[in-house]
Tab-separated table of C-alpha atoms in Angstrom:
chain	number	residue	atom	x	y	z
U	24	UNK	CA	0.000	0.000	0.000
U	25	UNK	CA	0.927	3.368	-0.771
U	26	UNK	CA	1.643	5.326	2.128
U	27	UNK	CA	-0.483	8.784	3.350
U	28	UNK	CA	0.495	11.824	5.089
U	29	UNK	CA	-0.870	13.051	8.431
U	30	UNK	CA	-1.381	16.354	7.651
U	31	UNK	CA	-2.837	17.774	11.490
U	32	UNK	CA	-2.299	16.531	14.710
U	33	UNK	CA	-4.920	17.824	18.105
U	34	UNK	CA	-5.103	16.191	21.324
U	35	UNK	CA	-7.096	17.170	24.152
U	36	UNK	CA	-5.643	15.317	27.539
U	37	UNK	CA	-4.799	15.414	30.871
U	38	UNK	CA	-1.626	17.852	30.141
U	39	UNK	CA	-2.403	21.037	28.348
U	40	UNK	CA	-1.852	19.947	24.606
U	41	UNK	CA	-3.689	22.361	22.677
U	42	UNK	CA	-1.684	25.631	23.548
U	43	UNK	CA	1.239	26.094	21.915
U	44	UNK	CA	5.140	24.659	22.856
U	45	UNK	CA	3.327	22.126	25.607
U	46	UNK	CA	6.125	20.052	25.215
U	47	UNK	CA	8.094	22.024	27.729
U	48	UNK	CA	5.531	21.767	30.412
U	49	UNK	CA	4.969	18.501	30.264
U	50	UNK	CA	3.941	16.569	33.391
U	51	UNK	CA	4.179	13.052	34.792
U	52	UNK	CA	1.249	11.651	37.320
U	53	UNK	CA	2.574	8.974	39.548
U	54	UNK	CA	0.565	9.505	42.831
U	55	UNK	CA	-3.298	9.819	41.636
U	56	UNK	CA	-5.492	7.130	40.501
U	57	UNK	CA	-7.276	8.589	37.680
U	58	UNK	CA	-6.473	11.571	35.769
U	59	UNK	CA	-8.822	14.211	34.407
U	60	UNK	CA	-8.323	15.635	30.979
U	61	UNK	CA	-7.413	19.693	31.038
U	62	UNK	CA	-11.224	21.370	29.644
U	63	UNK	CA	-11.048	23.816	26.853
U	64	UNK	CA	-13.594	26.430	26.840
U	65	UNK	CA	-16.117	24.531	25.355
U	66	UNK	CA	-18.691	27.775	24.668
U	67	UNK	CA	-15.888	28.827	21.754
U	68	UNK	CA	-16.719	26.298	19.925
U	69	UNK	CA	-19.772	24.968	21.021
U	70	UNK	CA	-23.059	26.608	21.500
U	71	UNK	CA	-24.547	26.157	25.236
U	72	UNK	CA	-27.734	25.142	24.396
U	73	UNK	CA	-25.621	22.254	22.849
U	74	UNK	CA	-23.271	21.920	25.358
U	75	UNK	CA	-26.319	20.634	27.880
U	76	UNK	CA	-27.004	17.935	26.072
U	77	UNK	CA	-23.362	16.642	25.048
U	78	UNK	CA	-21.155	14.273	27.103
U	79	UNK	CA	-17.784	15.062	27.657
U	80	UNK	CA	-16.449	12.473	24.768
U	81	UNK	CA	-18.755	14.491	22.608
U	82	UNK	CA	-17.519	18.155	23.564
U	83	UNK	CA	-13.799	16.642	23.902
U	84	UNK	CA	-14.179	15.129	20.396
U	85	UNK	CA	-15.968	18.191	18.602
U	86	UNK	CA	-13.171	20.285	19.977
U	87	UNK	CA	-10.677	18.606	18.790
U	88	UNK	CA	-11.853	17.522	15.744
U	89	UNK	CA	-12.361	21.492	14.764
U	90	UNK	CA	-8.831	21.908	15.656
U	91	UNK	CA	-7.474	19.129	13.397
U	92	UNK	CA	-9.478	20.134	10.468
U	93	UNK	CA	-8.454	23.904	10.778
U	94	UNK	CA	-4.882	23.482	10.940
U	95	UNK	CA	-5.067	21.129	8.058
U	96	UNK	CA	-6.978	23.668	6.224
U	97	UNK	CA	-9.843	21.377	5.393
U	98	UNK	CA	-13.403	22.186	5.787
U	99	UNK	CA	-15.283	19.153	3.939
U	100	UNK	CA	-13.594	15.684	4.875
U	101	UNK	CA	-14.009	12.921	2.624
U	102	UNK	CA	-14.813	10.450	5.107
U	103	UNK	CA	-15.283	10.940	9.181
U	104	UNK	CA	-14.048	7.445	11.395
U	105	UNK	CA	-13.677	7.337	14.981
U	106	UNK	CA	-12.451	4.806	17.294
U	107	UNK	CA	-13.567	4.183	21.275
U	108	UNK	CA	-13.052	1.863	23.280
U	109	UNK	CA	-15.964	2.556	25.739
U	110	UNK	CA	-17.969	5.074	23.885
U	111	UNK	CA	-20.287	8.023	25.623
U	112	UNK	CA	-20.475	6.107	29.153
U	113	UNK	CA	-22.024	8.692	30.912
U	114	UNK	CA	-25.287	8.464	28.864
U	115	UNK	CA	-25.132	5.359	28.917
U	116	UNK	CA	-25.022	4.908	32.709
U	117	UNK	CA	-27.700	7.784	33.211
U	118	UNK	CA	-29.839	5.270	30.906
U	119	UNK	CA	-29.160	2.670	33.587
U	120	UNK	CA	-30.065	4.547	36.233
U	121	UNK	CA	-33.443	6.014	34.853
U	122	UNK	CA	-34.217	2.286	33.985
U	123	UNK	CA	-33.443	1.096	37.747
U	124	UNK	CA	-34.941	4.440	39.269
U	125	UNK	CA	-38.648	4.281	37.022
U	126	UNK	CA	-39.121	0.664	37.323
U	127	UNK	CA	-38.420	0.409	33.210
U	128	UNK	CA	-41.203	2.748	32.958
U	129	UNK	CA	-41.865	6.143	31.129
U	130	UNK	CA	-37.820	6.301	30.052
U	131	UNK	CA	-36.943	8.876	27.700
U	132	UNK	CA	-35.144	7.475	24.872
U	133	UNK	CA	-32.488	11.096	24.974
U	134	UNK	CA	-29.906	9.214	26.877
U	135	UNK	CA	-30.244	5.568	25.000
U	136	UNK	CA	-29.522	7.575	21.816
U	137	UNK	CA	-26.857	9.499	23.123
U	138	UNK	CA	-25.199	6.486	24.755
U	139	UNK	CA	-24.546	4.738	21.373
U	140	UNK	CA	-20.831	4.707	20.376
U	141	UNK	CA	-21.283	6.020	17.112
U	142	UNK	CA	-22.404	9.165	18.749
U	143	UNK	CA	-19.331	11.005	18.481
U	144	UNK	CA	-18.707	10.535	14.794
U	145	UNK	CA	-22.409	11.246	13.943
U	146	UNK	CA	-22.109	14.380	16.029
U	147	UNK	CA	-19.016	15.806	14.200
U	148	UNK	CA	-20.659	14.957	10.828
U	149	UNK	CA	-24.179	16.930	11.922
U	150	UNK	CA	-21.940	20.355	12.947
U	151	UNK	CA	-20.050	19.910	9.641
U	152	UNK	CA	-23.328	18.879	7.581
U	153	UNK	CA	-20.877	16.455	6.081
U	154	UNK	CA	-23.202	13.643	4.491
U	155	UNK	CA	-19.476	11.823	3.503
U	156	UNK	CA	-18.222	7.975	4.773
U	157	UNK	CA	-18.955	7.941	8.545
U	158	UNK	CA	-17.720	4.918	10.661
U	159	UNK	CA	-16.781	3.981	13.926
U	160	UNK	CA	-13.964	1.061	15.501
U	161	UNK	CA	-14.794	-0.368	18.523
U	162	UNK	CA	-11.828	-2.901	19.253
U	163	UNK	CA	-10.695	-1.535	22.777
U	164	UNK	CA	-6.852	-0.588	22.416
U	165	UNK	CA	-6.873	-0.678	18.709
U	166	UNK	CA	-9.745	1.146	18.300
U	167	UNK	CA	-7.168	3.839	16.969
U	168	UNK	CA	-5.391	1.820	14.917
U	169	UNK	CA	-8.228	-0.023	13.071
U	170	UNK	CA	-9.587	3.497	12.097
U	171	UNK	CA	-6.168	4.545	10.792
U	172	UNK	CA	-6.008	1.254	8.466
U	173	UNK	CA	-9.748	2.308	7.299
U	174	UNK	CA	-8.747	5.533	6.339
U	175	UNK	CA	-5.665	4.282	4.508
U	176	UNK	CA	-7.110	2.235	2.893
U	177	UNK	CA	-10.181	4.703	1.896
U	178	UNK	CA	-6.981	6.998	0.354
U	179	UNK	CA	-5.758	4.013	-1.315
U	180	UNK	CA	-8.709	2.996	-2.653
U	181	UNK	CA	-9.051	6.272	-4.450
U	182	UNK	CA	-12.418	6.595	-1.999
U	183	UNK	CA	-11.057	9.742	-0.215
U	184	UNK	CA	-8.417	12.297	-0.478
U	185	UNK	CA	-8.669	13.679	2.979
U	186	UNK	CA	-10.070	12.095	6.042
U	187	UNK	CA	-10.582	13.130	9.974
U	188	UNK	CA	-9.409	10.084	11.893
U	189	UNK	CA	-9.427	10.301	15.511
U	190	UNK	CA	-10.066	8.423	18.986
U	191	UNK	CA	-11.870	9.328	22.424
U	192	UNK	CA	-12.628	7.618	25.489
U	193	UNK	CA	-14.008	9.294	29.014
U	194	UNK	CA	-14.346	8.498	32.361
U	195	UNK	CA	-17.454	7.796	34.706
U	196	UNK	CA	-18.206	7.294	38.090
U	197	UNK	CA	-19.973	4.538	38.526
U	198	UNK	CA	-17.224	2.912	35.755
U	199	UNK	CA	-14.249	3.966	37.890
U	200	UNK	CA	-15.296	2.695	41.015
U	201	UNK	CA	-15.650	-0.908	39.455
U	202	UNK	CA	-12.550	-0.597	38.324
U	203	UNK	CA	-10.774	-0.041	41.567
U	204	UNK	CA	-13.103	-2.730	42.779
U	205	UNK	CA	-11.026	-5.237	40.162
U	206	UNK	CA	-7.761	-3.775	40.633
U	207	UNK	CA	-7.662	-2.447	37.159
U	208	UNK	CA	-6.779	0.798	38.771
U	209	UNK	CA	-4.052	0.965	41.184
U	210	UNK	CA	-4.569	0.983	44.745
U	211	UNK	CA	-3.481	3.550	46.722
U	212	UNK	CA	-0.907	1.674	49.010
U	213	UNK	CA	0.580	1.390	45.402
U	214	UNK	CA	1.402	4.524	44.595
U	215	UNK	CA	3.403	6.341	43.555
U	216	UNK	CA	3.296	3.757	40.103
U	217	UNK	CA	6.995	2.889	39.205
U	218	UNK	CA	5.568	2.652	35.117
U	219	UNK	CA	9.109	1.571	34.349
U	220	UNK	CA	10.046	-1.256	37.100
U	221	UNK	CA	6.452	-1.637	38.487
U	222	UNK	CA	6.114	-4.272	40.688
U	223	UNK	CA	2.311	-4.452	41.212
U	224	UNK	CA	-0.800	-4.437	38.884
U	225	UNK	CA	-3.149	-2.103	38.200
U	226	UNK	CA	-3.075	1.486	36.066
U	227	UNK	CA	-3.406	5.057	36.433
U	228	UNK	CA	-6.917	6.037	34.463
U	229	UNK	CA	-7.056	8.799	32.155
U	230	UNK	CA	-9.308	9.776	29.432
U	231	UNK	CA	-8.912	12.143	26.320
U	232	UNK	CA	-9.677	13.301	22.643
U	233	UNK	CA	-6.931	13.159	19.554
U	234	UNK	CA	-7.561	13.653	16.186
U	235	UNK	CA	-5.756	13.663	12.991
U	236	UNK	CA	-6.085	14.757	9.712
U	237	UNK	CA	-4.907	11.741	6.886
U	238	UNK	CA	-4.488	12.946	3.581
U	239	UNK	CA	-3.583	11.458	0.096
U	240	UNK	CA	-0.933	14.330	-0.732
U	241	UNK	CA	2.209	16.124	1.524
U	242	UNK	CA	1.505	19.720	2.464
U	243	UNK	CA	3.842	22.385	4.447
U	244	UNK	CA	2.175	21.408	7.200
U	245	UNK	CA	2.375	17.289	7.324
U	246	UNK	CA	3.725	15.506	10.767
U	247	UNK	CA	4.548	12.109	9.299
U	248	UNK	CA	4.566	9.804	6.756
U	249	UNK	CA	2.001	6.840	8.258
U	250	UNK	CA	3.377	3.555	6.823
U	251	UNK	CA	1.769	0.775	8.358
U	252	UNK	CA	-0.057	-0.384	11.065
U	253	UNK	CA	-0.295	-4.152	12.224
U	254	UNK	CA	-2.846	-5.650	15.083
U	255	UNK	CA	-3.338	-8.908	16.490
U	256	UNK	CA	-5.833	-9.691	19.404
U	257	UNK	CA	-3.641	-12.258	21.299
U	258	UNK	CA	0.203	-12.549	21.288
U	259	UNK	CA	2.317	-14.828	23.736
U	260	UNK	CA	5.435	-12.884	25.449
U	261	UNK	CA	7.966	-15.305	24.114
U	262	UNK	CA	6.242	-14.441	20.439
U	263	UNK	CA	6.382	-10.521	21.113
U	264	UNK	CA	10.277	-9.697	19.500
U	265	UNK	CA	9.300	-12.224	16.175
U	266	UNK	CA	5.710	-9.934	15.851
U	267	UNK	CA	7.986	-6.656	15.905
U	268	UNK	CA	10.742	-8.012	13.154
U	269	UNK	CA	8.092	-9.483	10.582
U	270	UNK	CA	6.215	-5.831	10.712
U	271	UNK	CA	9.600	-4.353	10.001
U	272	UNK	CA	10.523	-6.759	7.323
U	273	UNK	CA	7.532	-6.154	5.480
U	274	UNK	CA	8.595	-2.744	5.287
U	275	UNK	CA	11.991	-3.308	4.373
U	276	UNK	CA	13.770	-2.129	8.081
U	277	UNK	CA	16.049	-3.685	10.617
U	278	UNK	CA	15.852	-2.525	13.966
U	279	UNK	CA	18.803	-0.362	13.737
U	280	UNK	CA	16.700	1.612	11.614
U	281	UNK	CA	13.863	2.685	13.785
U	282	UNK	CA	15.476	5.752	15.285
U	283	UNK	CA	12.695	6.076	18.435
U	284	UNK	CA	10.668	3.351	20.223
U	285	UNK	CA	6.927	4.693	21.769
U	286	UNK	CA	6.166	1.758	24.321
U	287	UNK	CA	2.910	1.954	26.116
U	288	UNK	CA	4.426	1.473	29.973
U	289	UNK	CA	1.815	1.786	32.111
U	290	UNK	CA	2.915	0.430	35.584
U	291	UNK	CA	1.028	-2.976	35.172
U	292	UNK	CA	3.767	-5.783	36.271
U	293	UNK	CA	2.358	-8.269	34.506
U	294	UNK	CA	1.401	-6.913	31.424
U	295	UNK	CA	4.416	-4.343	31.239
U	296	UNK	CA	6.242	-7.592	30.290
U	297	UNK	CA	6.006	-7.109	26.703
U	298	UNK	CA	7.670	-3.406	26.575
U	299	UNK	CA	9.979	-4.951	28.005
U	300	UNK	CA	10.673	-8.155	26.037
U	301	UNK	CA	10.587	-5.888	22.603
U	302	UNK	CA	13.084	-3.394	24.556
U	303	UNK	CA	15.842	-5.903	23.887
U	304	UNK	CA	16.281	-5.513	19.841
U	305	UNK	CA	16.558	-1.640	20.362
U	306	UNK	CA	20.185	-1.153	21.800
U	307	UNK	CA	20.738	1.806	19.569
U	308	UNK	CA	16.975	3.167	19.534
U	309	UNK	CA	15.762	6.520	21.810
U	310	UNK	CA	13.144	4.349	23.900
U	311	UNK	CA	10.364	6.077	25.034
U	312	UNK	CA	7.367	5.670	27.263
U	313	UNK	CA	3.888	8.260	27.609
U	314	UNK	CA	1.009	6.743	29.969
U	315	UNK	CA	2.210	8.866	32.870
U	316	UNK	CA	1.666	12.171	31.011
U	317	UNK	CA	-1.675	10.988	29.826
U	318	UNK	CA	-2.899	7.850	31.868
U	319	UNK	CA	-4.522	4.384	30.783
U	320	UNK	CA	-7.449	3.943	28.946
U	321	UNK	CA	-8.269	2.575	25.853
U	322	UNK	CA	-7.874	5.034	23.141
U	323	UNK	CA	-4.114	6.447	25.187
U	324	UNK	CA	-2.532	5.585	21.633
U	325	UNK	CA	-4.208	8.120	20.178
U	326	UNK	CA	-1.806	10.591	22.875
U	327	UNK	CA	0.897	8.322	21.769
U	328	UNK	CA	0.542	8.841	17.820
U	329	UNK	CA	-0.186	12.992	18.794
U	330	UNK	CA	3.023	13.205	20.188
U	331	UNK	CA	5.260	10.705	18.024
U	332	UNK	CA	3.805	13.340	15.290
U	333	UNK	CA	5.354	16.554	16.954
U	334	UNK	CA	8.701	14.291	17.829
U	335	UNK	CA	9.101	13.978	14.039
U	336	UNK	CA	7.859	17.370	13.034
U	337	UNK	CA	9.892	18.899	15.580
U	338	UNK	CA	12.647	16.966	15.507
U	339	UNK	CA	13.039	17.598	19.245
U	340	UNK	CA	12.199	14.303	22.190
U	341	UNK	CA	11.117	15.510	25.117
U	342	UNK	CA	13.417	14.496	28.244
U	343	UNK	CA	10.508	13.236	30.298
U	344	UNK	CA	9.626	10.413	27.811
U	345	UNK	CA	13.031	8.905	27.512
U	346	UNK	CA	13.699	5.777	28.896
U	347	UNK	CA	17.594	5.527	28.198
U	348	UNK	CA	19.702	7.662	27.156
U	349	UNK	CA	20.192	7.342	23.063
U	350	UNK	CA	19.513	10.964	22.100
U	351	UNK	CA	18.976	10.971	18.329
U	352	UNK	CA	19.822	14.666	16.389
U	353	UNK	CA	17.683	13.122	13.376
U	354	UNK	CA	14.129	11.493	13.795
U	355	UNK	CA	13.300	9.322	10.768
U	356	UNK	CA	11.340	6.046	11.830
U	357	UNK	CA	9.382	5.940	14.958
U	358	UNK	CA	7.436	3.028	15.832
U	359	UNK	CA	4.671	2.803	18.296
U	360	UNK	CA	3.661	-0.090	19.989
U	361	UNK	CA	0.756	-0.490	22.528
U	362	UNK	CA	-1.801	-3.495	24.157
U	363	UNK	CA	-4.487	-2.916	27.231
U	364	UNK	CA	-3.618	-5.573	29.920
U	365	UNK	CA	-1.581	-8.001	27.464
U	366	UNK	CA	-4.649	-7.920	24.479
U	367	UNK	CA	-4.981	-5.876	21.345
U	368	UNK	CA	-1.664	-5.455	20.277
U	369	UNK	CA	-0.442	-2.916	17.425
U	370	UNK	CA	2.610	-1.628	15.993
U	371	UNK	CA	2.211	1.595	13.846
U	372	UNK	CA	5.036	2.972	12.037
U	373	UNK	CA	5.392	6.750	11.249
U	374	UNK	CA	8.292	8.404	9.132
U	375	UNK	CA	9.387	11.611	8.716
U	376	UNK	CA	7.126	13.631	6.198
C-alpha cells in the first residue's frame, strides 16, 4: 500500500496539549489514581444550548476535531471514522439509572440515543453537515489503529483524499469505582506507580480526545509519513520480538533503523512484560514511554501517535519520555507499539514527512 500523510495533529488530555510549545511543560502523574483531561472552553466552539445535552467524549471530540481540520486547512472531509473503546459512558449509565430508578417505565429514549458509540462521529458529521463515509472502531486498544487502516485504505482505494481520523474515550463514576473494585486501577498503598520497574498491577486512568487529519498528498504542514499499522488480538510474550521483526521486514527495516521506540508502559507488572521483552532488539533506539503524562485507557494511543507526530515534526524528544539515554539529532522512523492488559496489540510505524 501506498503510504499517506498526516497532515494535522490535536489532542485534548490530561496535560495542556492544545496551547502552543506544551512540550516544555509537560507533566508526569505517579501519585493519583485517575487523571482528568485539562477542559477547553467549550462555549468557543460549542453553542450552550448544545453543550447541555453533550457528554464530555462528545464536547472533547468536537473540539478537537475542529482543531485538526483547521490546521489542516480542510473544511469538507471525505470520510469521518472514529475509534472508542468505551464510547459516551455517561449516557449510557444515566440510561441505567433512569431504567433502575422508574421501574423500566416512562424512560426517555435522549440518553439511549446518546449512549450509542457512534455518537461522536455522527455528532461531528451533523456540525459539519458532512453527508461523507462515517464509521466507527470499537476494538478496545486498537480502536485507533483499526480506524487509521480504514482511512488508509479509503486513500488508497481512491475513496477519499482527505479524512478526519481520531479516537476518544471518558471516564465515569460509577465505571471507575468498578474498576478499583477489580484492581484495574491501582490501589493507593501502590502509589506512587513505578511505570518503568512496576512491581504491582493495576493502572493510572485517564481519558482524552486526539484527532488527525490523513491525507492522500504532503503539504507544508504534514507531521509524518504513516506507513503501516499491524494488530493482532492475542500474542504470547515469548512471540512478542518475532511480531515486531516481521512488521519491520515487510517494510523493508532492521531494527537499527527505527530511530525512536513509543512503548505503552503503564505500571502494570504483569502486562508491562512485553515493553519490556521488545526493549531488547533496540540497543541503539531513543526508547520512550507516555502513559504517565496521559494515563490508561483505551484510546491512550491516540496521545501516543499525537506526540510521536510533533517528535518527528519537531525533531526535538522531550526528556521526560526517555527511557535511556540514546539521544537521536535526526528522527526518521518511529514506531509505536501499545496493548491494554496483554490484548490488542499494534505496531504503527510513522516516518518523517
Amino acid at each position: 500500500m501506498n503510504a499517506v500523510y498526516i497532515n494535522s495533529a490535536s489532542c485534548i488530555s490530561v496535560q495542556d496539549t492544545l496551547k502552543d510549545n506544551f512540550f516544555q511543560d509537560l507533566t508526569p502523574y505517579q501519585s493519583v489514581q485517575i487523571l482528568k483531561v485539562v477542559d477547553p472552553n467549550y462555549k468557543e466552539f460549542i453553542p450552550p444550548a448544545m453543550i447541555r445535552r453533550m457528554s464530555k467524549t462528545v464536547k472533547m471530540s468536537s473540539v478537537a476535531s475542529n482543531y485538526a481540520l483547521q490546521e489542516a486547512g480542510i473544511e469538507q472531509p471525505d470520510a469521518i471514522i472514529v475509534g472508542t473503546g468505551m464510547g459516551c459512558s455517561q449516557d449510557s449509565e444515566k440510561f441505567l439509572k433512569n431504567v433502575i430508578d422508574n421501574n423500566e417505565e416512562f424512560l426517555t429514549p435522549t440518553f439511549f440515543i446518546q449512549s450509542t458509540h457512534n455518537t461522536v462521529a455522527g455528532q461531528i458529521a451533523l456540525g459539519l453537515q458532512c453527508h461523507a463515509y462515517n464509521f466507527t472502531y470499537v476494538n478496545t486498544s486498537s480502536s485507533l489503529e483499526f480506524s487509521f487502516l480504514d482511512a488508509k485504505l479509503q486513500i488508497n482505494d481512491g475513496e477519499s483524499d482527505n479524512v478526519l481520523v481520531g479516537a476518544a474515550d471518558e471516564q465515569t463514576n460509577r465505571t471507575m469505582e468498578l474498576y478499583c473494585l477489580t484492581n484495574t486501577i491501582k490501589k493507593e498503598k501502590d502509589l506512587p506507580a513505578d511505570y518503568l520497574h512496576s512491581k504491582t498491577d493495576g493502572v493510572i486512568w485517564g481519558e482524552g480526545a486526539a484527532f488527525f487529519v490523513l491525507g492522500k498528498h504532503k503539504t507544508e504542514n504534514s507531521y509524518a509519513k504513516l506507513r503501516d499499522i499491524q494488530m493482532i488480538n492475542r500474542l504470547d510474550l515469548e512471540e512478542a520480538p518475532s511480531f515486531i521483526t516481521g512488521f519491520l521486514a515487510k517494510n523493508d527495516l532492521k531494527h537499527e533503523d527505527i530511530d525512536a521506540v513509543i512503548l505503552g508502559f503503564s505500571g502494570d507488572a504483569t502486562s508491562d512484560v512485553y515493553y519490556t521483552k521488545a526493549m531488547d532488539a533496540f540497543q541503539n533506539s531513543a526508547l520512550l514511554y507516555y502513559k504517565h503524562l496521559s494515563g490508561e485507557f483505551n484510546t491512550a494511543s491516540g496521545f501516543s501517535t499525537f506526540m510521536a507526530c510533533h517528535i518527528l515534526k519537531n525533531q526535538q524528544i522531550p526528556e521526560v519520555m526517555m527511557i535511556n539515554l540514546e539521544k537521536k539529532t535526526k528522527v526518521k522512523n518511529i514506531l509505536l507499539y501499545n496493548h491494554l492488559a496483554g490484548s490488542d496489540h499494534s505496531l504503527m510505524l510513522l516516518e518523517r514527512a
